[in-house]
CSV table of C-alpha atoms in Angstrom, one decimal:
chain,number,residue,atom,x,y,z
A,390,UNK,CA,6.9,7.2,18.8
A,391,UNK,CA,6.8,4.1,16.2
A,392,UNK,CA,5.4,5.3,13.0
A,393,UNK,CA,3.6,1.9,11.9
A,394,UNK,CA,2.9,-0.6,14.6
A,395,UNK,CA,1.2,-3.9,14.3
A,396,UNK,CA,0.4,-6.1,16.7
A,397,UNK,CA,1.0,-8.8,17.7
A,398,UNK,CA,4.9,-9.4,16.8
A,399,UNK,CA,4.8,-12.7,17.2
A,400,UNK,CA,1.4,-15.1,16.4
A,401,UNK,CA,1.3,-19.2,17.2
A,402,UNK,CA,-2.1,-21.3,16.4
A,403,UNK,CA,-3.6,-24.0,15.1
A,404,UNK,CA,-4.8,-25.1,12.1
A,405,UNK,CA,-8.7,-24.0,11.5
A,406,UNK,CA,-8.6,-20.8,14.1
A,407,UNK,CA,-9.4,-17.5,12.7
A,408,UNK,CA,-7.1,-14.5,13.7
A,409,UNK,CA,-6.6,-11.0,13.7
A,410,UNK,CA,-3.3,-9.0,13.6
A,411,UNK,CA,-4.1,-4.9,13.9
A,412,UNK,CA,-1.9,-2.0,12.6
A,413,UNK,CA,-1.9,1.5,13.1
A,414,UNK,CA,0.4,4.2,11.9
A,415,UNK,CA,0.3,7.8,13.4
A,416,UNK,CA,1.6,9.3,10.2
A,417,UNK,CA,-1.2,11.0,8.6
A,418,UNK,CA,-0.9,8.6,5.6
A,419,UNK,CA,-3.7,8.7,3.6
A,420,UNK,CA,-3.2,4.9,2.7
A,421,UNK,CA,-2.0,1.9,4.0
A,422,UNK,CA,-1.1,-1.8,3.0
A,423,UNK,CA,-0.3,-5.5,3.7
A,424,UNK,CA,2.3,-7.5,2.4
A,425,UNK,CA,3.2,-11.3,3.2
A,426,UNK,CA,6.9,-12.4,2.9
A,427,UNK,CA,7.0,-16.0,2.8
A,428,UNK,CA,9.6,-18.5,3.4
A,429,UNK,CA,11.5,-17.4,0.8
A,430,UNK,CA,12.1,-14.0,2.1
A,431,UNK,CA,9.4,-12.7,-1.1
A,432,UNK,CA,7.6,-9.9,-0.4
A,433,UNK,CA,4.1,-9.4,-2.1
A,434,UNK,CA,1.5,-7.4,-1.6
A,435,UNK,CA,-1.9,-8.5,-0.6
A,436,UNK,CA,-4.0,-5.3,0.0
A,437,UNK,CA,-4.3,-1.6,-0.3
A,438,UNK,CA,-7.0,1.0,1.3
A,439,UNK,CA,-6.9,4.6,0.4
A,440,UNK,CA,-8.5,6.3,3.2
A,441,UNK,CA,-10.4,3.5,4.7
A,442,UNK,CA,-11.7,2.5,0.6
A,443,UNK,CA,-10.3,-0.7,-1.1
A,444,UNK,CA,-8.0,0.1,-3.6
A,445,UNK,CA,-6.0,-3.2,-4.7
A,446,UNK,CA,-6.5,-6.4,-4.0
A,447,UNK,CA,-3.8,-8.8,-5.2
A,448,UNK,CA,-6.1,-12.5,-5.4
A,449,UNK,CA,-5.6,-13.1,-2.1
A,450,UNK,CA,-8.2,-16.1,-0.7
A,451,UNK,CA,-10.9,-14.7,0.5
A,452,UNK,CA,-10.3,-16.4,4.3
A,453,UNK,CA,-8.2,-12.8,4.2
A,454,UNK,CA,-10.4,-9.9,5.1
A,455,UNK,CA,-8.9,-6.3,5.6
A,456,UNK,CA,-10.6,-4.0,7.9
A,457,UNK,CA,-9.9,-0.2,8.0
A,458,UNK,CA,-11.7,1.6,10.5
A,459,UNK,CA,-10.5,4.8,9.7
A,460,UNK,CA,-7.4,5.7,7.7
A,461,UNK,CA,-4.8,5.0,10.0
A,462,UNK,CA,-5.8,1.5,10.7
A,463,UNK,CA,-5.7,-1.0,8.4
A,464,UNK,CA,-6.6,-4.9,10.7
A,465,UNK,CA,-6.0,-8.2,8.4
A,466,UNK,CA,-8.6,-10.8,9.7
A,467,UNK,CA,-7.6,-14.0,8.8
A,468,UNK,CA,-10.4,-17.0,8.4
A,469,UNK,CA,-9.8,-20.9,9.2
A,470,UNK,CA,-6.1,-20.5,9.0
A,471,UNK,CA,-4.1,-23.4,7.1
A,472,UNK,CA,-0.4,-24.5,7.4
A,473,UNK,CA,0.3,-22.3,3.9
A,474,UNK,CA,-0.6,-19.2,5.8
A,475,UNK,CA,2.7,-19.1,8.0
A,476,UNK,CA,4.4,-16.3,7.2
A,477,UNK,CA,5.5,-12.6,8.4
A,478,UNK,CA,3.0,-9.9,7.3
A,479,UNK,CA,4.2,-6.4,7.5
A,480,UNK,CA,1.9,-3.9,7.2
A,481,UNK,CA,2.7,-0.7,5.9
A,482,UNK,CA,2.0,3.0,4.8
A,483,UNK,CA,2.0,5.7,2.2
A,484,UNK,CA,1.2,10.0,1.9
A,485,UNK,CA,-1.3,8.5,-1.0
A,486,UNK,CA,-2.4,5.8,-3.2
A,487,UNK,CA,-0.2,7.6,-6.1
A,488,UNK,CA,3.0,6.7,-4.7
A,489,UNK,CA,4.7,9.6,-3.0
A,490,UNK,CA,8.5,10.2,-3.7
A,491,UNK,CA,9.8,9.3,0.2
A,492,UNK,CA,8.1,5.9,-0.1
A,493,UNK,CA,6.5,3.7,2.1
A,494,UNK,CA,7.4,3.2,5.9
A,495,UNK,CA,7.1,-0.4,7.5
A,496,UNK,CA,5.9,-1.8,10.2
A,497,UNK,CA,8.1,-4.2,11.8
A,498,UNK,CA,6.0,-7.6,11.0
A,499,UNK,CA,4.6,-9.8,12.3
A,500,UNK,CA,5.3,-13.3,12.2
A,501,UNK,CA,2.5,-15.8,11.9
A,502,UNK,CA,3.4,-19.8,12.4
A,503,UNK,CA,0.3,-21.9,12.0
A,504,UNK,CA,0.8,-25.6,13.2
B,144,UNK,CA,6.5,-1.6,-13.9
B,145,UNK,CA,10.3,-2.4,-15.2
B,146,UNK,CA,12.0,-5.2,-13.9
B,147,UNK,CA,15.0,-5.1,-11.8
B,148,UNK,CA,18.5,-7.6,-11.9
B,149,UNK,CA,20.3,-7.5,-8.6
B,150,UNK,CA,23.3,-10.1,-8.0
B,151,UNK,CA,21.7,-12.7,-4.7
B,152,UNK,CA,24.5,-11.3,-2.4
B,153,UNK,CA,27.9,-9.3,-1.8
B,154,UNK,CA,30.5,-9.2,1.1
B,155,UNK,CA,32.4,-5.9,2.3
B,156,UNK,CA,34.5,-5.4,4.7
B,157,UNK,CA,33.2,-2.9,7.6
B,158,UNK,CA,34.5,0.6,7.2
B,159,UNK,CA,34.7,0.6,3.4
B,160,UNK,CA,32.6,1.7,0.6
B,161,UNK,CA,29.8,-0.8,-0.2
B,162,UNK,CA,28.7,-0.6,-3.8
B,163,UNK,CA,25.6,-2.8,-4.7
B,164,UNK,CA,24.5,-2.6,-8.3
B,165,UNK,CA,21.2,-3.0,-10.0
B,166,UNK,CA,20.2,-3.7,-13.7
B,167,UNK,CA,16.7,-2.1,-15.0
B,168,UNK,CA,18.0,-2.1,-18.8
B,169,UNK,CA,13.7,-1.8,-19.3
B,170,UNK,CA,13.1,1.1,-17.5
B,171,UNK,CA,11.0,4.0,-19.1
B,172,UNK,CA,11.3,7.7,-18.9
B,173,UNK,CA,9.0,8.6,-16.8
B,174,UNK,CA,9.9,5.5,-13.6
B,175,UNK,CA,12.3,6.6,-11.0
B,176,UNK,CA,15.0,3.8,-9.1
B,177,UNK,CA,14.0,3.9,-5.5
B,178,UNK,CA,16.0,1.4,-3.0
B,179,UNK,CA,14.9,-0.1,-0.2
B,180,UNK,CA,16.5,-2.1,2.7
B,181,UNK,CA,15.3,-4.6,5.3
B,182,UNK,CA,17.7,-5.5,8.1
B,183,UNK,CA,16.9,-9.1,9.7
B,184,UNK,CA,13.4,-9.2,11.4
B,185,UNK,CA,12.7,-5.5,10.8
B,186,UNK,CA,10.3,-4.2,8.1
B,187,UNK,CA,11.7,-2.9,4.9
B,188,UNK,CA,13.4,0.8,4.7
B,189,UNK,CA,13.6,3.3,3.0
B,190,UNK,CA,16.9,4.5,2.2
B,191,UNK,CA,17.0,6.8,-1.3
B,192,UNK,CA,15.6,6.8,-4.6
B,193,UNK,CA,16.6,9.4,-8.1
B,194,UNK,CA,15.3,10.0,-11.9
B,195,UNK,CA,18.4,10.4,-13.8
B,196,UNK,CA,20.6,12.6,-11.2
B,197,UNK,CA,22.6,11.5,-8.9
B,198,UNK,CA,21.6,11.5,-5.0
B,199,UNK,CA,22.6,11.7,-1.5
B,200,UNK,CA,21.3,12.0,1.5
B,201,UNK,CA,22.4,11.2,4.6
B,202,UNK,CA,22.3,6.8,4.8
B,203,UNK,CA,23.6,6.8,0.9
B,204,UNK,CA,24.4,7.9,-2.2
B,205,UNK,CA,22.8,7.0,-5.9
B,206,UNK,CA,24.4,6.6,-9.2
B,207,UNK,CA,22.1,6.5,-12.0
B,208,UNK,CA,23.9,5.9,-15.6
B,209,UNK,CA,23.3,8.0,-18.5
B,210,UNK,CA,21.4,5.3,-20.2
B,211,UNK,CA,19.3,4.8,-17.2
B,212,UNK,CA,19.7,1.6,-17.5
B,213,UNK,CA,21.8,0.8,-14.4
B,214,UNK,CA,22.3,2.0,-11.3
B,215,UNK,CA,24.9,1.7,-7.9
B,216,UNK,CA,23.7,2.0,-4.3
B,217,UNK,CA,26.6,3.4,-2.6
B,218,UNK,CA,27.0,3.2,1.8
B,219,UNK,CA,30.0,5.2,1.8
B,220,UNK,CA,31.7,3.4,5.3
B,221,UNK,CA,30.1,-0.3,6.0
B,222,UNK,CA,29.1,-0.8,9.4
B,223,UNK,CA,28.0,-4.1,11.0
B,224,UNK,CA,24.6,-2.6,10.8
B,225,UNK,CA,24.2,-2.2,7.3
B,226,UNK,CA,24.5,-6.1,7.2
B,227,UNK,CA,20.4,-6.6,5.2
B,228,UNK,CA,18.8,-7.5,2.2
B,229,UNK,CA,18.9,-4.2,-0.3
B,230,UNK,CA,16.0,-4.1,-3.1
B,231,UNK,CA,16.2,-2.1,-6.1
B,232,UNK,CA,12.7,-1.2,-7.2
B,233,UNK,CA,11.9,0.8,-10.4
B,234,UNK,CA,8.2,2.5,-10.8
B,235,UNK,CA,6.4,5.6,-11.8
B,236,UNK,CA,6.1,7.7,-8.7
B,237,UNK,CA,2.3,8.7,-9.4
B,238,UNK,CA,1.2,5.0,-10.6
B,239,UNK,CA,-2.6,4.1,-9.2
B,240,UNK,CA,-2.0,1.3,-8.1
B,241,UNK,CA,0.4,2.8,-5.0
B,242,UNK,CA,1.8,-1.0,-4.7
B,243,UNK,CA,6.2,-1.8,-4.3
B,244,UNK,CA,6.9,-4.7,-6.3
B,245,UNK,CA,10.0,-6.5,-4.4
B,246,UNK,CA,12.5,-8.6,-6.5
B,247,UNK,CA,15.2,-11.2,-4.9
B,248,UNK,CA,17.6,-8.1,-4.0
B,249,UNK,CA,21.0,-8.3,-2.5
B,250,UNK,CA,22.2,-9.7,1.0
B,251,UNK,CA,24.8,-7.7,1.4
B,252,UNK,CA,27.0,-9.0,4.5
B,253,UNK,CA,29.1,-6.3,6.0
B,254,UNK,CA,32.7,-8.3,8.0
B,255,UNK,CA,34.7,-6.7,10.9
């Protein structure tokens, strides 16, 4: 059973279009996250929920909307999508917002090319 | 959080010990070394982490320096598989803020 999934893997569109990418982790992991890794192989955060509450948000544009549902979905809605926005964004999860000692686990990304 | 110094990459040959080091001469008493992997196209791993004492588990072991101020990921035998991008990250464990903060790390290139 995969612990973090996201969907899709792989995401193509055009400039303008608004998008969606979904994650869902069957861990009982009281928060989750998103993080962008660019070009450069970077990885940054972008946002954090603690069950299903907003915890960190790291100045991301507001095109960028999280959704959590309930805590063990964490969507990333993403708002007239521009040529910057190409990227891989894993999604991930934690036991708590406090940082547990076993870490985070990863979803496996998934990688957005906007042309 | 402390800042981390990792050299961009390192080559071993497959079956021998690969030893990738990391620099956090800022780190404070209370922020434990945690390292983290991410093999091509995958999401980043988890593969240890340690205080002051040294670890193992079953991927790798962790040397921490008396100081603190250093530290050596350790993969005992290489395989092809272990060819990834290894991040050292140093933070409190029960920080607020709950987020990783991800430096360059280390491409570490595992040959047959």
């Amino acid at each position: 059973d995969t612990a973090v999934s996201q969907t899709p893997k792989y995401l193509v569109t055009q400039m303008g279009n608004d998008k969606s990418i979904k994650c869902e982790q069957n861990l009982g992991h009281d928060t989750m996250y998103w993080y962008k890794q660019d070009s450069k192989k970077f990885l940054k955060i972008m946002f954090s929920y603690n069950n299903k509450e907003l915890i960190i948000n790291e100045t991301v544009p507001n095109r960028f909307s999280p959704k959590s549902p309930d805590k063990a979905h964490l969507n990333l809605h993403i708002n007239s999508l521009e040529l910057g926005d190409s990227a891989v964004y894993f999604c991930a999860s934690s036991q708590d917002s406090g940082w547990r000692l076993y870490g985070y686990t990863f979803g496996s990304g998934t990688r957005l090319t906007v042309v | 959080d402390a800042k981390t110094t990792q050299p961009p990459s390192m080559d071993c040959a497959e079956g021998r010990a690969a030893n990738l080091p990391c620099n956090h001469s800022t780190i404070s008493g209370n922020e434990y070394v945690y390292w983290y992997r991410q093999i091509h196209s995958q999401g980043p791993q988890y593969i240890i982490h340690g205080l002051k004492n040294n670890e193992t588990n079953e991927m790798a072991s962790l040397i921490i320096t008396e100081d603190r101020k250093s530290s050596t990921l350790i993969l005992p035998h290489a395989t092809l598989r272990d060819t990834a991008v290894y991040y050292c990250i140093v933070r409190v464990p029960s920080s607020n803020t709950g987020k990783l903060i991800f430096g360059q790390g280390t491409t570490l290139q595992v040959k047959p």
